[in-house]
Structures are given as C-alpha cells and as structure tokens.
mmCIF file of C-alpha atoms in Angstrom:
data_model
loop_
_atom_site.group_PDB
_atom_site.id
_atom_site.type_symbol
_atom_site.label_atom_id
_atom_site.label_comp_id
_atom_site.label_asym_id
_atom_site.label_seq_id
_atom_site.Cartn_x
_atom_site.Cartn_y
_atom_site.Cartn_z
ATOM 1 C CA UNK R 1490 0.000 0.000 0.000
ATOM 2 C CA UNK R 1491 2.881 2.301 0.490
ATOM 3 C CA UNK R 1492 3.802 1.862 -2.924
ATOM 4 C CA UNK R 1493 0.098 2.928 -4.016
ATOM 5 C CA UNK R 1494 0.318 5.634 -1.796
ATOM 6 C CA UNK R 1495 3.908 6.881 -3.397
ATOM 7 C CA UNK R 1496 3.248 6.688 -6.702
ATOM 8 C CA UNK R 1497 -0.836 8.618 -6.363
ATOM 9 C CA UNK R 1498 1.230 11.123 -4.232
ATOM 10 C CA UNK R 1499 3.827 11.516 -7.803
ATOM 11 C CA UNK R 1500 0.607 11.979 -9.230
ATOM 12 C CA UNK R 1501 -0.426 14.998 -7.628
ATOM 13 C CA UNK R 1502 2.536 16.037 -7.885
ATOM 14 C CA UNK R 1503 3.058 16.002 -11.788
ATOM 15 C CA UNK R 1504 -0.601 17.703 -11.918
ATOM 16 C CA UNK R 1505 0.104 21.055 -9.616
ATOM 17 C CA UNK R 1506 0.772 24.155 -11.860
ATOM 18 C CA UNK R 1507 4.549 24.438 -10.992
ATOM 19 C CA UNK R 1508 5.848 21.190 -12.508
ATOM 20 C CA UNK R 1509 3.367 21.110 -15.586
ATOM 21 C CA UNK R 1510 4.920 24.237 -15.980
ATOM 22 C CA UNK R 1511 8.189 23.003 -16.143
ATOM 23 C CA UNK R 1512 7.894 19.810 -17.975
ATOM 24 C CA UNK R 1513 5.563 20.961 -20.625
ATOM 25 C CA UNK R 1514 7.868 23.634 -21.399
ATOM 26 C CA UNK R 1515 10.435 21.258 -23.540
ATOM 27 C CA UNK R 1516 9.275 18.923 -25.744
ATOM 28 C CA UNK R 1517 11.653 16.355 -23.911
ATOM 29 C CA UNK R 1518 10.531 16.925 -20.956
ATOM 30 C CA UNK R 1519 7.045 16.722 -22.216
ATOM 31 C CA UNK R 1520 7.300 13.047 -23.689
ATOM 32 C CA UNK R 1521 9.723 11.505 -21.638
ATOM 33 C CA UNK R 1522 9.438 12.427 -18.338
ATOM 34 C CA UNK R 1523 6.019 13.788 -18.194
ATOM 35 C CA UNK R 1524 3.829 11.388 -20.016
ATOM 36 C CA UNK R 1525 6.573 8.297 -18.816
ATOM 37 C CA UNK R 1526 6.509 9.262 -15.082
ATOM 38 C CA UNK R 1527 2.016 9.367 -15.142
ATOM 39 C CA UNK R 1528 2.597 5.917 -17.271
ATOM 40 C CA UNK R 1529 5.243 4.553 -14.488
ATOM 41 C CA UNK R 1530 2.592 5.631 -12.012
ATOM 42 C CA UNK R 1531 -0.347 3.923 -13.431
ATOM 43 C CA UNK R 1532 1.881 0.845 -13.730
ATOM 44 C CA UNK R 1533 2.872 1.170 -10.019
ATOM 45 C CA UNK R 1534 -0.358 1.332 -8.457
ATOM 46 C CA UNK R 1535 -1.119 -1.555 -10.767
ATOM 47 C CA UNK R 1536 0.851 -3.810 -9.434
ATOM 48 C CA UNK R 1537 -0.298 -3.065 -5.987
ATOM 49 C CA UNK R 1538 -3.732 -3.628 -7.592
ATOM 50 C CA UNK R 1539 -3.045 -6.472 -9.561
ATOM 51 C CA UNK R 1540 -3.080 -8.736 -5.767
ATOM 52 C CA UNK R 1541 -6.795 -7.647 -5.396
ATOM 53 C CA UNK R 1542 -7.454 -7.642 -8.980
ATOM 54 C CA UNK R 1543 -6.125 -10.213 -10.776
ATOM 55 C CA UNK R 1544 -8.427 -13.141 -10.961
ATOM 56 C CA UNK R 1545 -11.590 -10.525 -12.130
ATOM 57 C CA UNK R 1546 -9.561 -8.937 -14.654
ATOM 58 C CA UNK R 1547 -7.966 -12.285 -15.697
ATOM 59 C CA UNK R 1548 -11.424 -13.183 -17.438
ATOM 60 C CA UNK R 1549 -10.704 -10.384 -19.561
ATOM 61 C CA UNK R 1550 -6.888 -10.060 -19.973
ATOM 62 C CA UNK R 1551 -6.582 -13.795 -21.804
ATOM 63 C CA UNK R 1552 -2.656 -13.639 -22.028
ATOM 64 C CA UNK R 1553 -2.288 -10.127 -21.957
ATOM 65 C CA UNK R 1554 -3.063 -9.088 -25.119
ATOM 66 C CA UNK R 1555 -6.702 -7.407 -24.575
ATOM 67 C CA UNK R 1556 -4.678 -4.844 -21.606
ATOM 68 C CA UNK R 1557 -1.953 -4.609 -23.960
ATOM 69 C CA UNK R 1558 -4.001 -3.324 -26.675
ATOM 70 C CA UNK R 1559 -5.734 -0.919 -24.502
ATOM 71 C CA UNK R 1560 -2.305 0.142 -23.389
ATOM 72 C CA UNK R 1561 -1.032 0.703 -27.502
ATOM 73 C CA UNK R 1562 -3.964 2.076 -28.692
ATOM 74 C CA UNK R 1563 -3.973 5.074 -26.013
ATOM 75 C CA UNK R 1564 -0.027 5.188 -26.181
ATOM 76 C CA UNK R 1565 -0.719 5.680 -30.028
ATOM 77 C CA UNK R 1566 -2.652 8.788 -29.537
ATOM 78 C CA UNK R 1567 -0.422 10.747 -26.666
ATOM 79 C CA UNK R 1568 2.660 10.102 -29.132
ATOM 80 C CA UNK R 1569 0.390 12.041 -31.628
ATOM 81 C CA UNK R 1570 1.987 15.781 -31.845
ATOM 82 C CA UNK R 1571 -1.701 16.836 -32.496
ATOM 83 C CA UNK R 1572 -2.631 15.567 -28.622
ATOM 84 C CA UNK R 1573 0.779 16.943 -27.135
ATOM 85 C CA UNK R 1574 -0.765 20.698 -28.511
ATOM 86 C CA UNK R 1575 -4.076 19.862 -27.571
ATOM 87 C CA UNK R 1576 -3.329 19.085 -24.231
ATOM 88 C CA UNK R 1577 -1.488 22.545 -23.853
ATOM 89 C CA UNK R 1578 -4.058 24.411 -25.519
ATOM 90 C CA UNK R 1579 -6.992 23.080 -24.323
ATOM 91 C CA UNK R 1580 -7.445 21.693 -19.980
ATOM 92 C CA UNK R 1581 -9.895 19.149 -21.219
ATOM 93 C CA UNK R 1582 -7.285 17.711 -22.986
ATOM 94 C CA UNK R 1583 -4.738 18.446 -20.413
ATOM 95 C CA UNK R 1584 -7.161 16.292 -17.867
ATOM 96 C CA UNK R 1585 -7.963 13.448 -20.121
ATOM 97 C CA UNK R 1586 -4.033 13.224 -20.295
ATOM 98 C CA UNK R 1587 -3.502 12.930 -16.719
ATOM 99 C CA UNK R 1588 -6.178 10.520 -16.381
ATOM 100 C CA UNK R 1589 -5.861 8.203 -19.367
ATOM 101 C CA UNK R 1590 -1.864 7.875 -19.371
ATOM 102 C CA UNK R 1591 -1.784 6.294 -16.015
ATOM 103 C CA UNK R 1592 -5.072 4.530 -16.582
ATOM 104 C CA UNK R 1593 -5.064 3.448 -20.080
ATOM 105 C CA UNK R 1594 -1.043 3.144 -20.370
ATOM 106 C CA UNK R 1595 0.404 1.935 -17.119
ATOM 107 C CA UNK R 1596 -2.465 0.231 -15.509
ATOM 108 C CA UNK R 1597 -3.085 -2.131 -18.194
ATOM 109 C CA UNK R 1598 0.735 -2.763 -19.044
ATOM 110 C CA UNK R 1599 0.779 -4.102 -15.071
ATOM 111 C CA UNK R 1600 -1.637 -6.219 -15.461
ATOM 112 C CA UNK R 1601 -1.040 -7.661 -18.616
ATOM 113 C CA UNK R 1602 3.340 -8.059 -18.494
ATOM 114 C CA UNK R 1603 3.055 -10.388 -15.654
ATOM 115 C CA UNK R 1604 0.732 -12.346 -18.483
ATOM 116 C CA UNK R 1605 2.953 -12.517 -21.401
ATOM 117 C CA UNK R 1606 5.426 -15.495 -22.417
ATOM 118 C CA UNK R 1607 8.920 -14.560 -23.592
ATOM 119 C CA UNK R 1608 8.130 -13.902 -27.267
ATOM 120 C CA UNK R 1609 5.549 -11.606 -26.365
ATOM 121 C CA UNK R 1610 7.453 -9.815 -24.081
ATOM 122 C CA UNK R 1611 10.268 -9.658 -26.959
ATOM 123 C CA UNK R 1612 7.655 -8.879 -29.564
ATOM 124 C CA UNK R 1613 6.114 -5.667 -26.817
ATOM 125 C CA UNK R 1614 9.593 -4.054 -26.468
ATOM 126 C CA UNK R 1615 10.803 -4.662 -30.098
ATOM 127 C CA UNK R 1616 8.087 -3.029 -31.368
ATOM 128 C CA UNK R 1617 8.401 0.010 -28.999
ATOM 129 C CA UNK R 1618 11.694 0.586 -29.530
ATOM 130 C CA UNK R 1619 11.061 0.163 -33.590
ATOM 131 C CA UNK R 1620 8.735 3.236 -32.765
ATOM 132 C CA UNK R 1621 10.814 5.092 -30.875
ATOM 133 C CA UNK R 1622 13.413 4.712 -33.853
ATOM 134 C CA UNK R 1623 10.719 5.605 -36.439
ATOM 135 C CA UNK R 1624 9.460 8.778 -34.376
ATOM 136 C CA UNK R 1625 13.182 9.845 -33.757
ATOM 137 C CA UNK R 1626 13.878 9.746 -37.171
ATOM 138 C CA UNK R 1627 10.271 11.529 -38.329
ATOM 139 C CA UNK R 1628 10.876 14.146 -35.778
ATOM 140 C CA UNK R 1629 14.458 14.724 -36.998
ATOM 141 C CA UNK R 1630 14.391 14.955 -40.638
ATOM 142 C CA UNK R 1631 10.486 16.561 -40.950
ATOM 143 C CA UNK R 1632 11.187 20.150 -42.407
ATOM 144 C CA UNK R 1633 8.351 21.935 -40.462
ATOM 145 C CA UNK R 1634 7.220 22.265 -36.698
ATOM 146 C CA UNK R 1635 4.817 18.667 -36.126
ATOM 147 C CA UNK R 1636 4.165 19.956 -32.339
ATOM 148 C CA UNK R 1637 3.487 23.794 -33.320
ATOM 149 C CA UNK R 1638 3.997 24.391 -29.445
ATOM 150 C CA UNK R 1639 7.396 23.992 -29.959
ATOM 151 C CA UNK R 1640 10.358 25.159 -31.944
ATOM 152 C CA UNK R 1641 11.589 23.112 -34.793
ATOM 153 C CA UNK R 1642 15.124 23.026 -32.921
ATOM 154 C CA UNK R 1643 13.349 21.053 -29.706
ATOM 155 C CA UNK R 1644 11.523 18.847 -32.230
ATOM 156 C CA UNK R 1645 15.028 17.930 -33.282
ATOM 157 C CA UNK R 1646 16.489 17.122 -30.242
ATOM 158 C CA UNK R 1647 13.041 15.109 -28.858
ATOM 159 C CA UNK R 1648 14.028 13.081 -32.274
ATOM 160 C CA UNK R 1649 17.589 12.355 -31.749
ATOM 161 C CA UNK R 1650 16.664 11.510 -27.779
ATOM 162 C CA UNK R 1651 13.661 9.005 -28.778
ATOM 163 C CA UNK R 1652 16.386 7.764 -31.860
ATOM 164 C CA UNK R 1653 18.858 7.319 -28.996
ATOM 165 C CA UNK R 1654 16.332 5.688 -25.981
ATOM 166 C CA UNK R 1655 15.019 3.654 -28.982
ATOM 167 C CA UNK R 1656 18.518 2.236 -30.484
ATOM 168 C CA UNK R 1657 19.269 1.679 -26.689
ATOM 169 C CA UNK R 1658 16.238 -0.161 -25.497
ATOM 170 C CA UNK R 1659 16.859 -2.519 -28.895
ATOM 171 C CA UNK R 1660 20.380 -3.189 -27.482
ATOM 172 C CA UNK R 1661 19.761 -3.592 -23.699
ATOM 173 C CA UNK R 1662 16.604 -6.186 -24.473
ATOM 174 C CA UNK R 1663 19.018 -8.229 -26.460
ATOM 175 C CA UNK R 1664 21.682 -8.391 -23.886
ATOM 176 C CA UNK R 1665 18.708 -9.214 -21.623
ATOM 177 C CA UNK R 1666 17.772 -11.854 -23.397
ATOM 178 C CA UNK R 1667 21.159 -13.403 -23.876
ATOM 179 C CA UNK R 1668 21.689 -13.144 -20.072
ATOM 180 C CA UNK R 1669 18.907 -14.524 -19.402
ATOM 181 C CA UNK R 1670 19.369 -17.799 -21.614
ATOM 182 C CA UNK R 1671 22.864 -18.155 -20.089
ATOM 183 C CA UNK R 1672 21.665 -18.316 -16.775
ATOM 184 C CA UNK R 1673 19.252 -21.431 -17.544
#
C-alpha cells in the first residue's frame, strides 16, 4: 500500500501548476518524463492492484493481449503531436491526459506483463523501440514544426533523444535476453 500511496502522491505532484509548468515547457521533458513518469505511475499502483485484482480482470486479460491493446492504442494517440498541442491548448485535454496515461497506459501494461510469455514480451519491447526509432527519425528529418507548441530546434532534439532511448532499449533487451538464456 505504500507503494500505491507513493506513486498517487507523484501523481499529484506532476498535476500542480509548478511542474506542468516546467515539464511541458520542452518537448523532452514533455514526452519523456512527463507522459513516462504518469505511465510509471499507473503501472505502479497496478501492481499493488493487480493482488486484489487479478483473478476478475484475468477473465478479460486472456494472455495479456486485450490490456496490452488498450495500453497501444492510447499510447498511439499521446505520441500524436496533435494531442501533445491539444493538451497545452486546451485543460480538457490536459485532464484526459492525466487521467488516461496512467489509466489506459500503465495500468493495463501491469496487469497484462506479468501475463505474457517470452516472445511476447520480446515482440512488446521490439516493437516500442522500432517506434521510438521511427518517431526519432520523423521528428528529426520533418522540415516543419509537427508539435506547433514547440520550436523546430526542440523537435530535433526530442528526435535524436527518442532515436537514442530507442537504439538503446533494442540493445539492452538483447543483452537481456542473452543473459537470461545463459543463466538457464
């Protein structure tokens, strides 16, 4: 419960008007600790959940896949530049953010990891780091502003970060992986 209770406290504390402020105001910042901290914290408090939980949801998590879904599809549209401005613009937006990344991102991604067998695990983080890779690259070569909140020169350094965290996920899954069949 004390984890619950840490991460719905980081919670708060990513919503008050002083650190908004600050991570909103680089594109970075925005993506990558912003929107990854409220999905760490949804995936926290779902594993404290997931004891209580597990055996309801479990009816309608068969392997994983329906939570992991649920997880992609809402990941899909806060990677969107479109919902980044809209969410700055617009405090609807800015609310459904702080609701559904923790909700619709983390949450389900706790319940549904624990689920998956090895090549599904390998098949989840391949294919998010092939994103990452694909967005780093979009966001570094597109000639004009894609988040019109920010300056093409912080569009270009959110591209060669994601390139980076993408190109390094790739490469420390592998290792994983190789570790990991050593040891058996």
């Amino acid at each position: 419960m004390k984890r619950f209770s840490s991460a719905a406290l980081i919670w708060i504390g990513l919503a008050l008007p002083f650190s908004r402020s600050v991570l909103e105001a680089h594109l970075v910042t925005h993506q990558f600790l912003q929107l990854g901290t409220l999905a760490a914290v949804g995936y926290i408090m779902g594993t404290v959940l997931r004891r209580r939980w597990d055996s309801v949801i479990a009816a309608w998590n068969h392997l994983g896949i329906p939570g992991l879904l649920v997880a992609f599809f809402a990941l899909l549209v806060w990677l969107l530049p479109r919902s980044l401005d809209a969410s700055l613009l617009d405090s609807r937006w800015e609310i459904a953010k702080f609701i559904s990344v923790p909700l619709l991102i983390g949450l389900p991604l706790s319940f549904s990891w624990p689920r998956l067998n090895a090549i599904g695990r390998g098949f989840v983080m391949a294919n998010f780091a092939a994103m990452l890779v694909t967005m780093g690259v979009l966001y570094i070569v597109a000639p004009e502003r894609l988040c019109t909140n920010y300056l093409i020169d912080a569009q270009q350094t959110f591209g060669r970060y994601a390139l980076a965290a993408g190109i390094s996920l790739a490469i420390s899954y592998v290792l994983y992986v190789v570790a990991a069949s050593r040891a058996d």
